[in-house]
């Protein structure tokens, strides 16, 4: 049932994306072709013969090699490091089976993982080399959890990345086209506020009971899904805000806040534009985090510009905003 609901939700979200591009095609008199259950979209100018193709959420305005760099978390980190752009380190470890076995030393990959974790200390974050939406991104607080995460990821992917766990104050997304940041928003995690008496579980139950809509209830449930027993039983102080999730993904319960102070926007734009230039992207989104005691750094660069959750949260205004950004990308492709 949960898988079916998730699949249905993804299909509904995709419809908003397709509709946004459909409106762009209609506005500019472009031929609009939909293939493979709308996963491949093409907008063609019959007069010039020029065409913009979209695969998933990736527009063909970007160089192919730059897209591949963005797809792999460790590759992105390496390129940003070489360009002096602050970022969350992602160290790559390949599975000792199948096609990557020849790239793993005979001594194996576990000793290097242990050495890196000893350097970072727990908790650590493990994630597939390729992936999106926070799927299969895991926080490990001990060796048992780290081993379980490695086995889980290797059962699905050929490689994984290990990162230090950062104490994030806020996470932001910057949607970029060429050398400009077109949109910036803060990702706000779902939270409860302590009263000095109730544990987090009780506060969560009260908030669920007060939820105005089924959508809000579903978002809260999804956000709190990874809370540990000790986190649920903790009694926060009066007025203390407690995040229900450690991830900031909009698709996993976080919400978008477009009211970002101008000074912060400028600081974020500086980091995002350096990341875009280092990799050679044209149209992409850059996730930047503000880390306690360390400042701003890039979490990842996404070659696919996905605004489904933003459109769902903001309604018609979000759809109009997304259509405007996608239109700019399509026009860029057709003007080449």
PDB file of N, CA, C and O in Angstrom, residues 21-71:
ATOM      1  N   UNK A  21       5.899  22.304 -18.762  1.00  0.00           N
ATOM      2  CA  UNK A  21       6.575  22.332 -20.056  1.00  0.00           C
ATOM      3  C   UNK A  21       5.571  22.438 -21.199  1.00  0.00           C
ATOM      4  O   UNK A  21       5.852  23.053 -22.232  1.00  0.00           O
ATOM      5  N   UNK A  22       4.391  21.843 -21.008  1.00  0.00           N
ATOM      6  CA  UNK A  22       3.338  21.961 -22.017  1.00  0.00           C
ATOM      7  C   UNK A  22       2.920  23.410 -22.209  1.00  0.00           C
ATOM      8  O   UNK A  22       2.681  23.859 -23.344  1.00  0.00           O
ATOM      9  N   UNK A  23       2.847  24.158 -21.100  1.00  0.00           N
ATOM     10  CA  UNK A  23       2.479  25.574 -21.189  1.00  0.00           C
ATOM     11  C   UNK A  23       3.563  26.378 -21.897  1.00  0.00           C
ATOM     12  O   UNK A  23       3.264  27.333 -22.629  1.00  0.00           O
ATOM     13  N   UNK A  24       4.833  25.988 -21.690  1.00  0.00           N
ATOM     14  CA  UNK A  24       5.942  26.653 -22.379  1.00  0.00           C
ATOM     15  C   UNK A  24       5.845  26.404 -23.883  1.00  0.00           C
ATOM     16  O   UNK A  24       6.012  27.321 -24.697  1.00  0.00           O
ATOM     17  N   UNK A  25       5.561  25.156 -24.251  1.00  0.00           N
ATOM     18  CA  UNK A  25       5.434  24.806 -25.664  1.00  0.00           C
ATOM     19  C   UNK A  25       4.292  25.583 -26.320  1.00  0.00           C
ATOM     20  O   UNK A  25       4.430  26.112 -27.430  1.00  0.00           O
ATOM     21  N   UNK A  26       3.177  25.653 -25.617  1.00  0.00           N
ATOM     22  CA  UNK A  26       2.013  26.373 -26.161  1.00  0.00           C
ATOM     23  C   UNK A  26       2.315  27.858 -26.329  1.00  0.00           C
ATOM     24  O   UNK A  26       1.961  28.465 -27.350  1.00  0.00           O
ATOM     25  N   UNK A  27       2.980  28.457 -25.349  1.00  0.00           N
ATOM     26  CA  UNK A  27       3.295  29.888 -25.397  1.00  0.00           C
ATOM     27  C   UNK A  27       4.184  30.238 -26.578  1.00  0.00           C
ATOM     28  O   UNK A  27       4.001  31.288 -27.220  1.00  0.00           O
ATOM     29  N   UNK A  28       5.124  29.345 -26.904  1.00  0.00           N
ATOM     30  CA  UNK A  28       6.095  29.627 -27.965  1.00  0.00           C
ATOM     31  C   UNK A  28       5.765  28.922 -29.276  1.00  0.00           C
ATOM     32  O   UNK A  28       6.565  28.968 -30.216  1.00  0.00           O
ATOM     33  N   UNK A  29       4.614  28.280 -29.346  1.00  0.00           N
ATOM     34  CA  UNK A  29       4.221  27.596 -30.571  1.00  0.00           C
ATOM     35  C   UNK A  29       5.121  26.431 -30.932  1.00  0.00           C
ATOM     36  O   UNK A  29       5.415  26.194 -32.114  1.00  0.00           O
ATOM     37  N   UNK A  30       5.563  25.687 -29.927  1.00  0.00           N
ATOM     38  CA  UNK A  30       6.481  24.562 -30.139  1.00  0.00           C
ATOM     39  C   UNK A  30       5.723  23.249 -30.207  1.00  0.00           C
ATOM     40  O   UNK A  30       4.705  23.075 -29.555  1.00  0.00           O
ATOM     41  N   UNK A  31       6.253  22.330 -30.996  1.00  0.00           N
ATOM     42  CA  UNK A  31       5.702  20.974 -31.034  1.00  0.00           C
ATOM     43  C   UNK A  31       6.113  20.258 -29.755  1.00  0.00           C
ATOM     44  O   UNK A  31       7.293  20.271 -29.382  1.00  0.00           O
ATOM     45  N   UNK A  32       5.170  19.645 -29.067  1.00  0.00           N
ATOM     46  CA  UNK A  32       5.442  19.027 -27.767  1.00  0.00           C
ATOM     47  C   UNK A  32       5.217  17.523 -27.872  1.00  0.00           C
ATOM     48  O   UNK A  32       4.103  17.062 -28.101  1.00  0.00           O
ATOM     49  N   UNK A  33       6.311  16.768 -27.721  1.00  0.00           N
ATOM     50  CA  UNK A  33       6.245  15.309 -27.842  1.00  0.00           C
ATOM     51  C   UNK A  33       6.505  14.664 -26.489  1.00  0.00           C
ATOM     52  O   UNK A  33       7.471  15.013 -25.798  1.00  0.00           O
ATOM     53  N   UNK A  34       5.650  13.706 -26.109  1.00  0.00           N
ATOM     54  CA  UNK A  34       5.762  13.012 -24.828  1.00  0.00           C
ATOM     55  C   UNK A  34       5.982  11.527 -25.086  1.00  0.00           C
ATOM     56  O   UNK A  34       5.188  10.878 -25.749  1.00  0.00           O
ATOM     57  N   UNK A  35       7.089  10.994 -24.534  1.00  0.00           N
ATOM     58  CA  UNK A  35       7.461   9.599 -24.768  1.00  0.00           C
ATOM     59  C   UNK A  35       7.741   8.877 -23.449  1.00  0.00           C
ATOM     60  O   UNK A  35       8.055   9.511 -22.440  1.00  0.00           O
ATOM     61  N   UNK A  36       7.656   7.555 -23.474  1.00  0.00           N
ATOM     62  CA  UNK A  36       8.027   6.708 -22.339  1.00  0.00           C
ATOM     63  C   UNK A  36       7.376   7.173 -21.040  1.00  0.00           C
ATOM     64  O   UNK A  36       8.065   7.484 -20.060  1.00  0.00           O
ATOM     65  N   UNK A  37       6.048   7.192 -21.037  1.00  0.00           N
ATOM     66  CA  UNK A  37       5.286   7.600 -19.843  1.00  0.00           C
ATOM     67  C   UNK A  37       5.697   8.991 -19.357  1.00  0.00           C
ATOM     68  O   UNK A  37       5.789   9.240 -18.154  1.00  0.00           O
ATOM     69  N   UNK A  38       5.974   9.871 -20.313  1.00  0.00           N
ATOM     70  CA  UNK A  38       6.339  11.263 -20.052  1.00  0.00           C
ATOM     71  C   UNK A  38       7.719  11.431 -19.423  1.00  0.00           C
ATOM     72  O   UNK A  38       8.047  12.513 -18.931  1.00  0.00           O
ATOM     73  N   UNK A  39       8.540  10.388 -19.442  1.00  0.00           N
ATOM     74  CA  UNK A  39       9.894  10.523 -18.904  1.00  0.00           C
ATOM     75  C   UNK A  39      10.815  11.216 -19.904  1.00  0.00           C
ATOM     76  O   UNK A  39      11.812  11.840 -19.540  1.00  0.00           O
ATOM     77  N   UNK A  40      10.477  11.120 -21.189  1.00  0.00           N
ATOM     78  CA  UNK A  40      11.214  11.817 -22.247  1.00  0.00           C
ATOM     79  C   UNK A  40      10.269  12.845 -22.871  1.00  0.00           C
ATOM     80  O   UNK A  40       9.190  12.501 -23.347  1.00  0.00           O
ATOM     81  N   UNK A  41      10.679  14.102 -22.851  1.00  0.00           N
ATOM     82  CA  UNK A  41       9.871  15.186 -23.400  1.00  0.00           C
ATOM     83  C   UNK A  41      10.712  15.961 -24.411  1.00  0.00           C
ATOM     84  O   UNK A  41      11.914  16.174 -24.188  1.00  0.00           O
ATOM     85  N   UNK A  42      10.081  16.374 -25.504  1.00  0.00           N
ATOM     86  CA  UNK A  42      10.795  17.134 -26.522  1.00  0.00           C
ATOM     87  C   UNK A  42       9.947  18.318 -26.971  1.00  0.00           C
ATOM     88  O   UNK A  42       8.751  18.182 -27.228  1.00  0.00           O
ATOM     89  N   UNK A  43      10.596  19.478 -27.042  1.00  0.00           N
ATOM     90  CA  UNK A  43       9.944  20.697 -27.506  1.00  0.00           C
ATOM     91  C   UNK A  43      10.678  21.158 -28.758  1.00  0.00           C
ATOM     92  O   UNK A  43      11.876  21.449 -28.706  1.00  0.00           O
ATOM     93  N   UNK A  44       9.986  21.203 -29.883  1.00  0.00           N
ATOM     94  CA  UNK A  44      10.638  21.464 -31.166  1.00  0.00           C
ATOM     95  C   UNK A  44      10.080  22.700 -31.845  1.00  0.00           C
ATOM     96  O   UNK A  44       8.868  22.892 -31.922  1.00  0.00           O
ATOM     97  N   UNK A  45      10.999  23.516 -32.324  1.00  0.00           N
ATOM     98  CA  UNK A  45      10.648  24.681 -33.128  1.00  0.00           C
ATOM     99  C   UNK A  45      10.662  24.248 -34.590  1.00  0.00           C
ATOM    100  O   UNK A  45      11.731  24.032 -35.171  1.00  0.00           O
ATOM    101  N   UNK A  46       9.500  24.099 -35.179  1.00  0.00           N
ATOM    102  CA  UNK A  46       9.411  23.588 -36.554  1.00  0.00           C
ATOM    103  C   UNK A  46      10.079  24.521 -37.552  1.00  0.00           C
ATOM    104  O   UNK A  46      10.640  24.080 -38.555  1.00  0.00           O
ATOM    105  N   UNK A  47      10.013  25.812 -37.297  1.00  0.00           N
ATOM    106  CA  UNK A  47      10.576  26.780 -38.238  1.00  0.00           C
ATOM    107  C   UNK A  47      12.092  26.641 -38.359  1.00  0.00           C
ATOM    108  O   UNK A  47      12.642  26.638 -39.462  1.00  0.00           O
ATOM    109  N   UNK A  48      12.769  26.501 -37.197  1.00  0.00           N
ATOM    110  CA  UNK A  48      14.233  26.419 -37.220  1.00  0.00           C
ATOM    111  C   UNK A  48      14.748  24.985 -37.204  1.00  0.00           C
ATOM    112  O   UNK A  48      15.912  24.733 -37.530  1.00  0.00           O
ATOM    113  N   UNK A  49      13.876  24.060 -36.803  1.00  0.00           N
ATOM    114  CA  UNK A  49      14.291  22.666 -36.678  1.00  0.00           C
ATOM    115  C   UNK A  49      15.025  22.374 -35.386  1.00  0.00           C
ATOM    116  O   UNK A  49      15.408  21.230 -35.127  1.00  0.00           O
ATOM    117  N   UNK A  50      15.186  23.388 -34.544  1.00  0.00           N
ATOM    118  CA  UNK A  50      15.889  23.193 -33.266  1.00  0.00           C
ATOM    119  C   UNK A  50      14.961  22.526 -32.248  1.00  0.00           C
ATOM    120  O   UNK A  50      13.751  22.718 -32.282  1.00  0.00           O
ATOM    121  N   UNK A  51      15.586  21.779 -31.347  1.00  0.00           N
ATOM    122  CA  UNK A  51      14.805  20.976 -30.410  1.00  0.00           C
ATOM    123  C   UNK A  51      15.433  20.975 -29.023  1.00  0.00           C
ATOM    124  O   UNK A  51      16.664  20.955 -28.882  1.00  0.00           O
ATOM    125  N   UNK A  52      14.597  20.984 -28.010  1.00  0.00           N
ATOM    126  CA  UNK A  52      15.040  20.841 -26.618  1.00  0.00           C
ATOM    127  C   UNK A  52      14.501  19.517 -26.092  1.00  0.00           C
ATOM    128  O   UNK A  52      13.294  19.287 -26.107  1.00  0.00           O
ATOM    129  N   UNK A  53      15.389  18.653 -25.639  1.00  0.00           N
ATOM    130  CA  UNK A  53      14.989  17.358 -25.090  1.00  0.00           C
ATOM    131  C   UNK A  53      15.195  17.355 -23.583  1.00  0.00           C
ATOM    132  O   UNK A  53      16.164  17.930 -23.069  1.00  0.00           O
ATOM    133  N   UNK A  54      14.264  16.706 -22.881  1.00  0.00           N
ATOM    134  CA  UNK A  54      14.346  16.582 -21.432  1.00  0.00           C
ATOM    135  C   UNK A  54      14.217  15.114 -21.066  1.00  0.00           C
ATOM    136  O   UNK A  54      13.239  14.458 -21.437  1.00  0.00           O
ATOM    137  N   UNK A  55      15.209  14.596 -20.371  1.00  0.00           N
ATOM    138  CA  UNK A  55      15.181  13.205 -19.908  1.00  0.00           C
ATOM    139  C   UNK A  55      15.059  13.234 -18.394  1.00  0.00           C
ATOM    140  O   UNK A  55      15.965  13.697 -17.699  1.00  0.00           O
ATOM    141  N   UNK A  56      13.933  12.763 -17.888  1.00  0.00           N
ATOM    142  CA  UNK A  56      13.688  12.886 -16.457  1.00  0.00           C
ATOM    143  C   UNK A  56      13.465  14.343 -16.128  1.00  0.00           C
ATOM    144  O   UNK A  56      12.475  14.947 -16.534  1.00  0.00           O
ATOM    145  N   UNK A  57      14.445  14.939 -15.439  1.00  0.00           N
ATOM    146  CA  UNK A  57      14.381  16.365 -15.126  1.00  0.00           C
ATOM    147  C   UNK A  57      15.633  17.078 -15.650  1.00  0.00           C
ATOM    148  O   UNK A  57      15.897  18.220 -15.269  1.00  0.00           O
ATOM    149  N   UNK A  58      16.387  16.395 -16.492  1.00  0.00           N
ATOM    150  CA  UNK A  58      17.633  16.946 -17.017  1.00  0.00           C
ATOM    151  C   UNK A  58      17.427  17.489 -18.427  1.00  0.00           C
ATOM    152  O   UNK A  58      17.012  16.751 -19.326  1.00  0.00           O
ATOM    153  N   UNK A  59      17.720  18.772 -18.609  1.00  0.00           N
ATOM    154  CA  UNK A  59      17.585  19.439 -19.898  1.00  0.00           C
ATOM    155  C   UNK A  59      18.898  19.319 -20.670  1.00  0.00           C
ATOM    156  O   UNK A  59      19.977  19.344 -20.065  1.00  0.00           O
ATOM    157  N   UNK A  60      18.795  19.217 -22.001  1.00  0.00           N
ATOM    158  CA  UNK A  60      20.020  19.006 -22.790  1.00  0.00           C
ATOM    159  C   UNK A  60      20.789  20.296 -23.052  1.00  0.00           C
ATOM    160  O   UNK A  60      21.573  20.386 -23.992  1.00  0.00           O
ATOM    161  N   UNK A  61      20.616  21.267 -22.170  1.00  0.00           N
ATOM    162  CA  UNK A  61      21.399  22.494 -22.246  1.00  0.00           C
ATOM    163  C   UNK A  61      22.765  22.313 -21.588  1.00  0.00           C
ATOM    164  O   UNK A  61      23.691  23.087 -21.807  1.00  0.00           O
ATOM    165  N   UNK A  62      22.906  21.248 -20.785  1.00  0.00           N
ATOM    166  CA  UNK A  62      24.146  21.010 -20.050  1.00  0.00           C
ATOM    167  C   UNK A  62      25.112  20.100 -20.812  1.00  0.00           C
ATOM    168  O   UNK A  62      24.672  19.174 -21.504  1.00  0.00           O
ATOM    169  N   UNK A  63      26.442  20.316 -20.667  1.00  0.00           N
ATOM    170  CA  UNK A  63      27.415  19.396 -21.257  1.00  0.00           C
ATOM    171  C   UNK A  63      27.267  17.997 -20.655  1.00  0.00           C
ATOM    172  O   UNK A  63      27.027  17.856 -19.448  1.00  0.00           O
ATOM    173  N   UNK A  64      27.431  16.967 -21.495  1.00  0.00           N
ATOM    174  CA  UNK A  64      27.222  15.584 -21.052  1.00  0.00           C
ATOM    175  C   UNK A  64      28.149  15.206 -19.894  1.00  0.00           C
ATOM    176  O   UNK A  64      27.722  14.571 -18.922  1.00  0.00           O
ATOM    177  N   UNK A  65      29.429  15.592 -19.980  1.00  0.00           N
ATOM    178  CA  UNK A  65      30.383  15.223 -18.925  1.00  0.00           C
ATOM    179  C   UNK A  65      30.044  15.916 -17.609  1.00  0.00           C
ATOM    180  O   UNK A  65      30.167  15.330 -16.528  1.00  0.00           O
ATOM    181  N   UNK A  66      29.580  17.165 -17.681  1.00  0.00           N
ATOM    182  CA  UNK A  66      29.206  17.894 -16.470  1.00  0.00           C
ATOM    183  C   UNK A  66      28.025  17.218 -15.774  1.00  0.00           C
ATOM    184  O   UNK A  66      27.979  17.128 -14.544  1.00  0.00           O
ATOM    185  N   UNK A  67      27.076  16.723 -16.569  1.00  0.00           N
ATOM    186  CA  UNK A  67      25.924  16.005 -16.019  1.00  0.00           C
ATOM    187  C   UNK A  67      26.382  14.750 -15.280  1.00  0.00           C
ATOM    188  O   UNK A  67      25.909  14.447 -14.181  1.00  0.00           O
ATOM    189  N   UNK A  68      27.318  14.017 -15.874  1.00  0.00           N
ATOM    190  CA  UNK A  68      27.820  12.798 -15.244  1.00  0.00           C
ATOM    191  C   UNK A  68      28.548  13.100 -13.932  1.00  0.00           C
ATOM    192  O   UNK A  68      28.456  12.340 -12.969  1.00  0.00           O
ATOM    193  N   UNK A  69      29.267  14.205 -13.893  1.00  0.00           N
ATOM    194  CA  UNK A  69      29.951  14.598 -12.655  1.00  0.00           C
ATOM    195  C   UNK A  69      28.925  14.862 -11.556  1.00  0.00           C
ATOM    196  O   UNK A  69      29.078  14.431 -10.413  1.00  0.00           O
ATOM    197  N   UNK A  70      27.836  15.559 -11.915  1.00  0.00           N
ATOM    198  CA  UNK A  70      26.795  15.862 -10.928  1.00  0.00           C
ATOM    199  C   UNK A  70      26.103  14.605 -10.419  1.00  0.00           C
ATOM    200  O   UNK A  70      25.684  14.550  -9.270  1.00  0.00           O
ATOM    201  N   UNK A  71      25.977  13.620 -11.273  1.00  0.00           N
ATOM    202  CA  UNK A  71      25.282  12.391 -10.883  1.00  0.00           C
ATOM    203  C   UNK A  71      26.008  11.655  -9.769  1.00  0.00           C
ATOM    204  O   UNK A  71      25.382  10.975  -8.955  1.00  0.00           O
TER     205      UNK A  71
END
